[in-house]
Coordinates of C-alpha atoms in Angstrom, one line a residue:
X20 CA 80.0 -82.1 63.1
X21 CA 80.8 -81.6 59.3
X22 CA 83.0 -78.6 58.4
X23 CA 83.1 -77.2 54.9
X24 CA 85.3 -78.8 52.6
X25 CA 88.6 -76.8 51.2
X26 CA 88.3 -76.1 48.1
X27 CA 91.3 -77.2 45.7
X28 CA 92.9 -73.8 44.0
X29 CA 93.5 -76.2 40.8
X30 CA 89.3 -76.5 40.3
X31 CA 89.2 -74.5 37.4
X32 CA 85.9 -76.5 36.2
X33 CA 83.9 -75.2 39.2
X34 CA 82.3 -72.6 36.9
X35 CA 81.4 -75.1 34.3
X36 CA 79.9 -77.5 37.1
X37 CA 77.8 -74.6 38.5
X38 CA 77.2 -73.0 35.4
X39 CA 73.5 -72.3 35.5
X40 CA 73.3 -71.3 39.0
X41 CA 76.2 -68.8 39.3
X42 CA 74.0 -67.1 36.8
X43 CA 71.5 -66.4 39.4
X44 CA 73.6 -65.5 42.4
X45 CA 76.9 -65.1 40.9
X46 CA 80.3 -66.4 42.2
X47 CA 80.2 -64.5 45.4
X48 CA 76.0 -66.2 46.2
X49 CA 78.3 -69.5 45.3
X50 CA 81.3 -68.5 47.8
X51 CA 78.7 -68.0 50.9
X52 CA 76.8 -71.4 50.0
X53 CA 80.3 -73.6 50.0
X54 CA 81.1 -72.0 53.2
X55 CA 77.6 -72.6 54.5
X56 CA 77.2 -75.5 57.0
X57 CA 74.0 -76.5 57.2
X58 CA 72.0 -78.8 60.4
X59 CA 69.1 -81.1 59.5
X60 CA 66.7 -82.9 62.2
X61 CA 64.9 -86.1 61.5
X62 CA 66.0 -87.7 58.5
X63 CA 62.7 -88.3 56.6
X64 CA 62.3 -88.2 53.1
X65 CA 61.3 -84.6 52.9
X66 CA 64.0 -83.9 55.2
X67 CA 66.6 -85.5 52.6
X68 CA 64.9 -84.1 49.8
X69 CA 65.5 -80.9 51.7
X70 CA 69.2 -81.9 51.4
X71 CA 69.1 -82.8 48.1
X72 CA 68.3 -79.6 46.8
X73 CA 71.5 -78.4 48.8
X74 CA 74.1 -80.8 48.1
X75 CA 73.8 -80.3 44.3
X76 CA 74.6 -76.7 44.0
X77 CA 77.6 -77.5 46.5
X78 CA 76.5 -76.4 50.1
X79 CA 80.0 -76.6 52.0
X80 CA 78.9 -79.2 54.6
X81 CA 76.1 -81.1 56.2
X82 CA 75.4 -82.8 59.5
X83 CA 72.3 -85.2 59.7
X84 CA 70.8 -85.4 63.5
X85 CA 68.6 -88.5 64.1
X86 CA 68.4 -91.1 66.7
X87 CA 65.9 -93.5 65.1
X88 CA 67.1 -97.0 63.4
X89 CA 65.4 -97.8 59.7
X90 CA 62.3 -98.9 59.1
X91 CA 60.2 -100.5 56.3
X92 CA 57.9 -98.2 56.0
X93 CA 60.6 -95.7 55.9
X94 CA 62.0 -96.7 52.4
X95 CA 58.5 -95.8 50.7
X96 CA 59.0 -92.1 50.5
X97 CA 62.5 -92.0 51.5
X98 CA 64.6 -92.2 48.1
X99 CA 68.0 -92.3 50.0
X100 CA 67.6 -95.6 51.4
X101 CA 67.6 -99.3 50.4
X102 CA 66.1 -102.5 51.8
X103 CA 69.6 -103.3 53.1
X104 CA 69.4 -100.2 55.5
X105 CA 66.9 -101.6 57.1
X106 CA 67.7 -101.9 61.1
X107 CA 71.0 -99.4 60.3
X108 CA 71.2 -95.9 62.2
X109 CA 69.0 -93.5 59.5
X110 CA 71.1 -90.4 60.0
X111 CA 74.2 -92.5 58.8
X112 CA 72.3 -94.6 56.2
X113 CA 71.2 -91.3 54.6
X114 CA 74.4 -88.9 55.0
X115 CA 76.1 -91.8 53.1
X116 CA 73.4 -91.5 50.2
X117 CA 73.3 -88.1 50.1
X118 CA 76.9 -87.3 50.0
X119 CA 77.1 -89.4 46.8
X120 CA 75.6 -86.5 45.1
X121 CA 78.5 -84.2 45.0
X122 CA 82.2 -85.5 45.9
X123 CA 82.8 -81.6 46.7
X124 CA 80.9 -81.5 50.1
X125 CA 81.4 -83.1 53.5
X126 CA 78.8 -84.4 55.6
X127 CA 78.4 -85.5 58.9
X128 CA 75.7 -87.4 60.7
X129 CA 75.1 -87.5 65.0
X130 CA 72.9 -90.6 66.1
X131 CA 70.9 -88.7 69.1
X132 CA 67.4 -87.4 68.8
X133 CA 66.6 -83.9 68.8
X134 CA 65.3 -84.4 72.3
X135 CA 68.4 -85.5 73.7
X136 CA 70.2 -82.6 72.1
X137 CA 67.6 -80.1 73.3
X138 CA 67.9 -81.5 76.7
X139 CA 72.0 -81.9 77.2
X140 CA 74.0 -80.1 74.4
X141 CA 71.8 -77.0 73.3
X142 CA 74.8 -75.3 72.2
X143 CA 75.7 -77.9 69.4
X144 CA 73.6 -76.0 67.4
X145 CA 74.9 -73.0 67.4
X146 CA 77.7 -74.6 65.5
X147 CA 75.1 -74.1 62.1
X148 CA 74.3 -71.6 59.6
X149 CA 70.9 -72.5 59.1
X150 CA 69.2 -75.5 61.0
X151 CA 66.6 -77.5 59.1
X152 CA 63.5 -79.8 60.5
X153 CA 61.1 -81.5 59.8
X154 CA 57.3 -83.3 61.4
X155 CA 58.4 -82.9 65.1
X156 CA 56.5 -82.8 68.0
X157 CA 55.0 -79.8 69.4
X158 CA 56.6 -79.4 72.7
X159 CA 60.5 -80.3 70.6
X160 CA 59.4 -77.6 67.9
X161 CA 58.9 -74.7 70.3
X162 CA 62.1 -75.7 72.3
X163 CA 63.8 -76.2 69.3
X164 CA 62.6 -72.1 67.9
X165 CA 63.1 -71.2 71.9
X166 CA 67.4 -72.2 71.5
X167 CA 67.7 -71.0 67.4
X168 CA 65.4 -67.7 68.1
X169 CA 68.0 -66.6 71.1
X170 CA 71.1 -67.8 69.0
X171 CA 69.7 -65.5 66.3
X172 CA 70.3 -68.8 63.6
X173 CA 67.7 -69.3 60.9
X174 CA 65.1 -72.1 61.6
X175 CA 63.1 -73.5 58.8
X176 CA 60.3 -76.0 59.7
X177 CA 58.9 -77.6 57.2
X178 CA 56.1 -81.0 57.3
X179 CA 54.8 -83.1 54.9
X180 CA 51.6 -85.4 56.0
X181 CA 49.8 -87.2 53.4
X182 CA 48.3 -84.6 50.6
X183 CA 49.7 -81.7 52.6
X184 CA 52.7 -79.8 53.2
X185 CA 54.5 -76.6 54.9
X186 CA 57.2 -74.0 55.3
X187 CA 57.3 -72.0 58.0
X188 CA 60.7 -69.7 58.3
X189 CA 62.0 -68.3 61.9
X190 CA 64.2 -65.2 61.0
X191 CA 65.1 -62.7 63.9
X192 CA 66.7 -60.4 61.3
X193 CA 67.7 -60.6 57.5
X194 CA 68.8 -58.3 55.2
X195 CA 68.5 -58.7 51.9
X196 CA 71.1 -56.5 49.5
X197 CA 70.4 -58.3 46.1
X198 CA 66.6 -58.7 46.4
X199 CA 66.2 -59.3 42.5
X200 CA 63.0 -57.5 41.7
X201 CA 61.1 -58.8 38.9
X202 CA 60.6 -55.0 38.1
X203 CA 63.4 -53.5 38.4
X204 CA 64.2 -50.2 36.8
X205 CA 67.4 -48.9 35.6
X206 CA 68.6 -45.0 37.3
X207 CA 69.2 -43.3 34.4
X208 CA 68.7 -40.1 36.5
X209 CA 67.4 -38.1 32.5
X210 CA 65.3 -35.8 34.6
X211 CA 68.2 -34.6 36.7
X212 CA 71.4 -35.5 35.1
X213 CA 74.5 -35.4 36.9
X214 CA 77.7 -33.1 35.4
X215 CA 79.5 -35.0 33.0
X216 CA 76.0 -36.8 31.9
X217 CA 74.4 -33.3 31.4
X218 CA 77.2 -32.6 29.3
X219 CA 78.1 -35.6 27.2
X220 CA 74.2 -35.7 26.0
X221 CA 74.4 -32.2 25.2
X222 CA 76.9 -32.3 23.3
X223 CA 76.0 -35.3 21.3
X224 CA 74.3 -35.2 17.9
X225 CA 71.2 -37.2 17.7
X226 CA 71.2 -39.6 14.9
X227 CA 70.2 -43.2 14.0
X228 CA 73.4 -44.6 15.6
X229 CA 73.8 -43.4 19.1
X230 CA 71.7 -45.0 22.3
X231 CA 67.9 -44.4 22.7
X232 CA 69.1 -42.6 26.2
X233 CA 70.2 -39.8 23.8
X234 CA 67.0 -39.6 22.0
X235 CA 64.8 -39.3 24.6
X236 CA 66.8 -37.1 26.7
X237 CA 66.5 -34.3 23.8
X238 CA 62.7 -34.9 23.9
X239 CA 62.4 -35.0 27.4
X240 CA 64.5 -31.5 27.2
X241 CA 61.4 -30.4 24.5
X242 CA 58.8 -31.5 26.7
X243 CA 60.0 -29.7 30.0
X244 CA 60.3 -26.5 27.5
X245 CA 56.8 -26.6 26.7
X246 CA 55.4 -27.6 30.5
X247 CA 56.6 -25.6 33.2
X248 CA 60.0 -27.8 33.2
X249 CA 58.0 -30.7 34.2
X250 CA 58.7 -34.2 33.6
X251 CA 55.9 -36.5 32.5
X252 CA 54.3 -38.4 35.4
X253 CA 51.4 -39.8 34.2
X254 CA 49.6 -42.0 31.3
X255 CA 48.1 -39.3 29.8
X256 CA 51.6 -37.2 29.7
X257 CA 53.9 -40.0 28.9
X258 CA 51.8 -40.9 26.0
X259 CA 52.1 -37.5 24.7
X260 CA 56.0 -37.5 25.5
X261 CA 55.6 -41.1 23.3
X262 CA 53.7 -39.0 20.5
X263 CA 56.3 -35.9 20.4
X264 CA 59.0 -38.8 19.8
X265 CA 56.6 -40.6 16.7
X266 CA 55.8 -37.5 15.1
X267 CA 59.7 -37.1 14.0
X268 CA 60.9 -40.5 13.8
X269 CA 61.6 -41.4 10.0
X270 CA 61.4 -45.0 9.1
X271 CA 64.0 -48.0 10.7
X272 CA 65.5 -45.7 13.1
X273 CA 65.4 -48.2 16.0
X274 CA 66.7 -46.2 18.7
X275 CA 63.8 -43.9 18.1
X276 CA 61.9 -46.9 18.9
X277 CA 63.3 -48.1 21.8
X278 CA 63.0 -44.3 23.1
X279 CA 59.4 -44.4 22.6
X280 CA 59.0 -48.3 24.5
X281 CA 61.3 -47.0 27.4
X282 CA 58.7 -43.5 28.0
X283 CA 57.2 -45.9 30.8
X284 CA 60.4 -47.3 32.5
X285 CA 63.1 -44.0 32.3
X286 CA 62.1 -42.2 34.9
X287 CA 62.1 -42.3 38.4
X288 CA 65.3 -43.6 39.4
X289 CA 67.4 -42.9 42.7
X290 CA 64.4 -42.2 44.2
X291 CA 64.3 -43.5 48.0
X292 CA 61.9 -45.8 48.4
X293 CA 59.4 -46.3 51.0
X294 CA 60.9 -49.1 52.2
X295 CA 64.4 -48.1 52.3
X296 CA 63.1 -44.9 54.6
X297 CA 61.8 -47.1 56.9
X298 CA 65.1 -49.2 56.8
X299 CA 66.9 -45.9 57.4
X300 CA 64.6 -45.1 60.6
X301 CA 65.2 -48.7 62.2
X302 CA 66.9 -47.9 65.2
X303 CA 69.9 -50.7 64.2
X304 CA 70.8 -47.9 61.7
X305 CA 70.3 -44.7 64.1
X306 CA 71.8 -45.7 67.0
X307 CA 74.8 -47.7 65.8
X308 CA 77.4 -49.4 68.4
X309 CA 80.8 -51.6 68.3
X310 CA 78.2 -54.8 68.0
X311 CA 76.5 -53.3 65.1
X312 CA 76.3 -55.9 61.6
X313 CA 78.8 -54.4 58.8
X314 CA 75.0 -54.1 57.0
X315 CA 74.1 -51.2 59.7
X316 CA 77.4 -49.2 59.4
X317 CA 76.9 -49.4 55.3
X318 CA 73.6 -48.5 55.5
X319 CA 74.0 -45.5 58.1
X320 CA 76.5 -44.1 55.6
X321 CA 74.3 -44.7 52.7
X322 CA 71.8 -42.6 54.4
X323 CA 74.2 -39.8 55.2
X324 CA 75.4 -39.8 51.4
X325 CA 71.6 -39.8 50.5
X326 CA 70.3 -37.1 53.0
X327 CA 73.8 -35.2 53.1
X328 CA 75.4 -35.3 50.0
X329 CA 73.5 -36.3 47.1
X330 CA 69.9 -34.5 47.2
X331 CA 68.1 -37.1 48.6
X332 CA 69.1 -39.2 45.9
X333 CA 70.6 -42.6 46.0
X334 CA 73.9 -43.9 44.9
X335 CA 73.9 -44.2 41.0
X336 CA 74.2 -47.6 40.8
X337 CA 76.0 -47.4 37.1
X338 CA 73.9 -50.4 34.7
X339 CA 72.6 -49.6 31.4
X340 CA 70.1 -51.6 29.6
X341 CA 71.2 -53.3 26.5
X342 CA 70.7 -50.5 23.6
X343 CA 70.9 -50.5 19.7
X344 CA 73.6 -47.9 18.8
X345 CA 77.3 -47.9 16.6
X346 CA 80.2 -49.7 19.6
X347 CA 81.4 -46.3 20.6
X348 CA 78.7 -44.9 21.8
X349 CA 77.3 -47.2 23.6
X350 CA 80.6 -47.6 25.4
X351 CA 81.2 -44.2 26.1
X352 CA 77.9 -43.6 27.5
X353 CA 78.3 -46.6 29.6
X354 CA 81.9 -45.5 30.7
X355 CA 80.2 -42.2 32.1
X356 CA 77.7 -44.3 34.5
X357 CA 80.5 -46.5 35.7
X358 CA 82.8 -43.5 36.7
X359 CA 80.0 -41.5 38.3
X360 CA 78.6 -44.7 40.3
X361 CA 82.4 -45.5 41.0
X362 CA 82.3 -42.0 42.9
X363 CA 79.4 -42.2 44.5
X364 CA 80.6 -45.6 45.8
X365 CA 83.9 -43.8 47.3
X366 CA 82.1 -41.7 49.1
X367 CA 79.9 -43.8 50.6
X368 CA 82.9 -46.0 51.0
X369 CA 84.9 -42.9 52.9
X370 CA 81.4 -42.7 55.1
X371 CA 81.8 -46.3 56.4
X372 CA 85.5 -46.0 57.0
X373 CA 84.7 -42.6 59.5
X374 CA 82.2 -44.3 61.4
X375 CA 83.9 -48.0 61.9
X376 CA 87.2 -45.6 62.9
X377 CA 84.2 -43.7 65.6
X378 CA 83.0 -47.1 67.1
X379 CA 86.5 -48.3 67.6
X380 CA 86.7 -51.4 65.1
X381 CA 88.8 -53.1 62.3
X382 CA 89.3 -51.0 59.2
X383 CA 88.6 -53.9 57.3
X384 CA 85.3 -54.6 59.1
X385 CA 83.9 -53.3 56.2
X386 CA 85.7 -53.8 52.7
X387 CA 84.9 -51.9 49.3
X388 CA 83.9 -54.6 47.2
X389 CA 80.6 -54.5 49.9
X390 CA 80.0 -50.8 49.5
X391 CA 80.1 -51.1 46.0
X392 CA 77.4 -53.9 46.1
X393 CA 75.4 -52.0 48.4
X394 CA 75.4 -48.9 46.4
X395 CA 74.8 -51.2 43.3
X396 CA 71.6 -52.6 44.6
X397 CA 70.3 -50.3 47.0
X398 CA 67.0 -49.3 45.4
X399 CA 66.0 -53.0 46.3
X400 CA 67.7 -53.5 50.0
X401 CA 64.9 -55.4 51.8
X402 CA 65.1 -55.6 56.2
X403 CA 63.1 -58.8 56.9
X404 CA 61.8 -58.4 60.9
X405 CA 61.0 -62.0 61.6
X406 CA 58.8 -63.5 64.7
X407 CA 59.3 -66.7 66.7
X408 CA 57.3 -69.6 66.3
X409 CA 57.0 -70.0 70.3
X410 CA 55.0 -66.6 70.1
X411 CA 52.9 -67.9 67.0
X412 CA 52.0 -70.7 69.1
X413 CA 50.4 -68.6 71.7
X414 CA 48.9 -66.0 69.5
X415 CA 45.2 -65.6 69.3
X416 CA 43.8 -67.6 65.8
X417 CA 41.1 -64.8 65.3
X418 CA 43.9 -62.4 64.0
X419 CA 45.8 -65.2 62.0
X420 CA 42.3 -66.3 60.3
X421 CA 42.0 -62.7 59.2
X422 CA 44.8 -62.6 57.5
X423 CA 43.4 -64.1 54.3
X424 CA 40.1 -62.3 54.7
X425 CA 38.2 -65.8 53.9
X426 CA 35.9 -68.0 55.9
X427 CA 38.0 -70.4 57.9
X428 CA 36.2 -74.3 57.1
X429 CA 37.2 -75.6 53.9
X430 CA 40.9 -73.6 53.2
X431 CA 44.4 -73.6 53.9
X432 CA 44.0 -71.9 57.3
X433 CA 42.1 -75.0 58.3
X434 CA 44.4 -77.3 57.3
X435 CA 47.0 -75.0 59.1
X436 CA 45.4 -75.5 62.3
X437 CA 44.6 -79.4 61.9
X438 CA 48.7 -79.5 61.1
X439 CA 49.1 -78.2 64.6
X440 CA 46.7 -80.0 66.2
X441 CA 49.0 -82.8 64.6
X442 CA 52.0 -81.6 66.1
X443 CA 50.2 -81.5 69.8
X444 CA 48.5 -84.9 69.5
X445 CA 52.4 -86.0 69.3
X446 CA 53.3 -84.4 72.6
X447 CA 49.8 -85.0 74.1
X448 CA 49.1 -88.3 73.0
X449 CA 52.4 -90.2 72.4
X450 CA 51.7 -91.7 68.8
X451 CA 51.1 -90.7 65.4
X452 CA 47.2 -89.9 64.9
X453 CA 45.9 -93.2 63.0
X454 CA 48.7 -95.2 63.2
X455 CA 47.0 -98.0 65.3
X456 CA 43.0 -97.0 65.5
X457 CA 41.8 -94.6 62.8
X458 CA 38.2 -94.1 64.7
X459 CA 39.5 -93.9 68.3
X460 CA 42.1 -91.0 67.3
X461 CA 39.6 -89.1 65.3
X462 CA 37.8 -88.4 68.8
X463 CA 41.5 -87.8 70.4
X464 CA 42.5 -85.7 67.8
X465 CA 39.1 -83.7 68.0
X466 CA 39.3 -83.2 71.7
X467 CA 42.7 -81.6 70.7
X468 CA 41.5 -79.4 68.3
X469 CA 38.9 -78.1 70.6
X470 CA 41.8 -77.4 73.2
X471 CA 44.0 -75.4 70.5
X472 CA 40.7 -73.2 69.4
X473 CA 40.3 -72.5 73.2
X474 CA 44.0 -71.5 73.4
X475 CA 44.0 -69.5 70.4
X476 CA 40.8 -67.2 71.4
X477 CA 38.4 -69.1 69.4
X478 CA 35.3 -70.5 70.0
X479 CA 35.7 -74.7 70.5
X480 CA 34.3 -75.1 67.2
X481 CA 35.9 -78.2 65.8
X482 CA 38.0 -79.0 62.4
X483 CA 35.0 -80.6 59.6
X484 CA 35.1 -84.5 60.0
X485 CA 36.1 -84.5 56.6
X486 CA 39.5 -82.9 57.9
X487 CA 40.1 -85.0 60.7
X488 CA 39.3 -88.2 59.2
X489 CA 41.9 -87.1 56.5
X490 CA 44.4 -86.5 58.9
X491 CA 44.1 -89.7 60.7
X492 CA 43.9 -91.9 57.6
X493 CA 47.4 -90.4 56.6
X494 CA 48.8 -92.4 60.4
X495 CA 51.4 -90.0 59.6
X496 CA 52.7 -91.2 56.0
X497 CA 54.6 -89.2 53.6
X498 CA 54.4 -89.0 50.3
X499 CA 57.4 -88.7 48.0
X500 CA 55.4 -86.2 45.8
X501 CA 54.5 -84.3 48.2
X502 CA 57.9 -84.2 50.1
X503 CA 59.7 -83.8 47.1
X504 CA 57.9 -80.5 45.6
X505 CA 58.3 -79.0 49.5
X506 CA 61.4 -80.0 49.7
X507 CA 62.5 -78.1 46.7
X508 CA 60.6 -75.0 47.5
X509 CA 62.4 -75.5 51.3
X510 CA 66.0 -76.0 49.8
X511 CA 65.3 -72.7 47.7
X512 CA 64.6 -70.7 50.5
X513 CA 67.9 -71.8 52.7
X514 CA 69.7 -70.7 49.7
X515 CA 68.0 -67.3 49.5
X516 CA 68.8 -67.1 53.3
X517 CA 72.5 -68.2 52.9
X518 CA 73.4 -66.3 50.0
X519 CA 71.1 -63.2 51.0
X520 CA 69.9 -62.9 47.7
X521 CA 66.5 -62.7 46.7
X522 CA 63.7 -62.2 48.8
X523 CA 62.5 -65.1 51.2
X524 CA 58.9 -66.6 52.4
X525 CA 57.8 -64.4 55.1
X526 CA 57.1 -66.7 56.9
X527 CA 54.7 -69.4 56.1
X528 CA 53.9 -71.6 52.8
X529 CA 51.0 -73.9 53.4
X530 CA 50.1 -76.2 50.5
X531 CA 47.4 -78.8 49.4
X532 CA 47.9 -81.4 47.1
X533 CA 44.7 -82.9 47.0
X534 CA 43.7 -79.2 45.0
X535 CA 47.0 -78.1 44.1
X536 CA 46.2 -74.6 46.0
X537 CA 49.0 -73.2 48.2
X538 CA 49.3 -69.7 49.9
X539 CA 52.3 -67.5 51.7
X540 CA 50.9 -65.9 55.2
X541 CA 52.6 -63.8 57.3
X542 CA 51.8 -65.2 61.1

């Protein structure tokens, strides 16, 4: 088994390597992903594409598990081996390949099938992060989620067959702090000001140099004058805040302008969302005890703060929006956000430090720098309550055909089902559908689908013979195309999970070439 490489304190150029990406989940994102070590079942070429899209932004280590020698056929879609490979173990062949990418991280390779793992070393898993596979067998897949599910490690399936392709993610718990919203809004808390805010605006002349914040907060102060000191809440009011603004604006005073574009966004932050209440109800945050995540303890004193403390509101989290105003200004405002966020920090800080004293643990179980992050970024804190993919196997289809409120032939939830009906022809039958007889296995492979209808609480209607005769004429082939644009989206997703930023797939992405239509389900 791999274990993350040490990195050399003299690699000053790591920024400059990982430039682009530390710009989306900054230097501590890049810190959890080199320290991440990272399992992958069944070498296959979406399974090293997979890889690929991990080794290049520096994932600390990787171990390859796959019993199975090369092939010809397997050099087709497989990019990371040669004809010379043929007859050589693939899980060497391809950690070799792979680790040419980046010098920085260490792989690893185990010549035993998942099977034999399963059966006599389960717990060589647990040694893993996150554990990757990819086209196995029914019966192997739902052992496989069985061991991961009760070892609470991430499990992310993905399969690539012909035209077709999926993600399906097994999370028992994640907690996202930096989701990222694409809509994000900044908490400029104008309606209700805090102390030194109230004052500094006050007390500030409004001209053409100083920040739009200062603008608009004397409007907003004229507007809550003149109704019932109420702030604007709706189209009809905020366009009539927007009009207040215009009627005594002279010309090229820009911050009057910005004032006027920012009616829509300014309001409304350190609200509690409805989300976060229900993260603050989940019993992991009521009822905390010594085995409780640092994430709990942090959020069971954010709640106090909120509930206790602060109004009901949430920490400030301290970021201004770029603003046109003279240097001074600008900076001073933004000096009163950071102290006032850097207080409400501390005390959420002080929070965590009296309850990890009540349970008994560390001091440093939970360290500022988190708090601060937490504060920071709680209006987006996202609790992801995954399911098992042993229980999705049993569930009744009626309820997962629903779920896209369209008729089942002829979409994605079809080709869903004929992917598992894949997987059990595997463990039922013992060879790839249409790998030897294209017309015998189309009969096998409907008698199978009938089965999985009848287990899944549906009539024995069967997949179209447009489907099936699809399936079978694939004999189980990959295509690099296809493997390569899953494996990307895949690679993505164990980064999200690693670096718990941004919000992942929850929990399945099914996607058809032959249309280029794809779809995210919850099942």
């Amino acid at each position: 088994m791999a274990s993350p490489t040490s990195k050399s304190p003299e690699q000053s150029d790591k920024n400059r390597k990982y430039d682009r990406q530390l710009r989306l989940w900054g230097e501590h994102g890049q810190n959890m992903l080199e320290n991440a070590n990272i399992c992958l079942i069944n070498a296959n070429g979406l399974g090293c594409e997979i890889l690929k899209g991990l080794i290049l932004p520096g994932v600390g280590a990787f171990t390859i598990v796959d019993g199975s020698k090369v092939v010809e056929d397997d050099l087709g879609p497989n990019f990371f081996l040669e004809t010379g490979s043929i007859g050589k173990p693939k899980a060497t062949i391809c950690m070799q390949f792979l680790q040419e990418l980046n010098p920085d991280v260490k792989g690893d390779s185990v010549e035993e099938s998942v099977e034999y793992i399963l059966e006599n070393r389960p717990i060589f898993l647990e040694n893993f992060n996150v554990v990757v596979a990819s086209n196995l067998s029914e019966q192997s897949l739902l052992n496989l989620s069985d061991i991961l599910w009760r070892a609470d490690i991430p499990f992310i399936y993905c399969r690539s067959l012909g035209m077709l392709g999926s993600i399906r993610i097994q999370l028992r718990e994640h907690c996202v702090i930096e989701s990222h919203s694409d809509n994000r809004h900044y908490d400029l808390r104008l309606e209700h000001p805090f102390p030194n805010l109230k004052q500094h605006l006050e007390n500030t002349e409004v001209t053409n140099k100083v920040p739009w914040l200062f603008v608009l907060f004397k409007y907003l102060q004229k507007w809550k004058t003149e109704n019932n000191n109420c702030v604007p809440c709706n189209y009809k009011e905020k366009a009539a805040l927007r009009d207040m603004i215009k009627s005594e604006m002279s010309s090229n005073e820009e911050n009057f302008e910005e004032a006027i574009k920012a009616v829509n966004t300014a309001f409304g932050g350190g609200t509690v969302s409805s989300e976060l209440v229900k993260v603050f109800e989940d019993e992991a945050c009521e009822n905390l005890n010594k085995k409780s995540k640092p994430f709990w303890i942090m959020m069971k004193a954010l709640k106090d703060f909120v509930q206790n403390e602060n109004n009901g509101q949430l920490p400030l989290s301290g970021i201004l929006p770029d603003m046109t105003a003279d240097t001074n200004s600008y900076i001073s405002l933004q000096n009163i956000y950071r102290q006032q966020a850097l207080h409400d920090a501390d005390q959420v800080y002080r929070r965590c430090q009296s309850l990890v004293k009540e349970l008994g643990l560390q001091i440093d179980t939970i360290l500022e720098r988190d708090v601060r992050l937490l504060c920071r970024e709680a209006a987006g804190i996202i609790v992801i309550k995954g399911s098992k993919i042993a229980d999705e196997y049993k569930r009744n289809f009626n309820s997962l055909c629903a779920v896209d409120d369209m008729e089942f032939k002829g979409t994605l939830m079809e080709y869903y089902i004929a992917l598992r009906t894949y997987e059990r022809f595997l463990s039922e039958c013992g060879n790839i559908p249409g790998e030897y007889y294209v017309e015998n296995d189309t009969a096998r492979f409907k008698s199978v689908a009938s089965k999985i209808f009848m287990d899944g609480g549906m009539s024995p209607a069967n997949l179209s013979d447009d489907m099936i005769h699809e399936i079978c004429h694939y004999g189980g082939s990959e295509l690099h195309s296809t493997s390569a644009f899953i494996g990307g989206c895949a690679a993505q997703e164990v980064i999200k999970i690693i670096t718990k930023q941004y919000k992942p797939i929850d929990n399945t992405f099914l996607f058809n070439g032959i249309t280029t239509e794809s779809i995210s389900l919850k099942l």
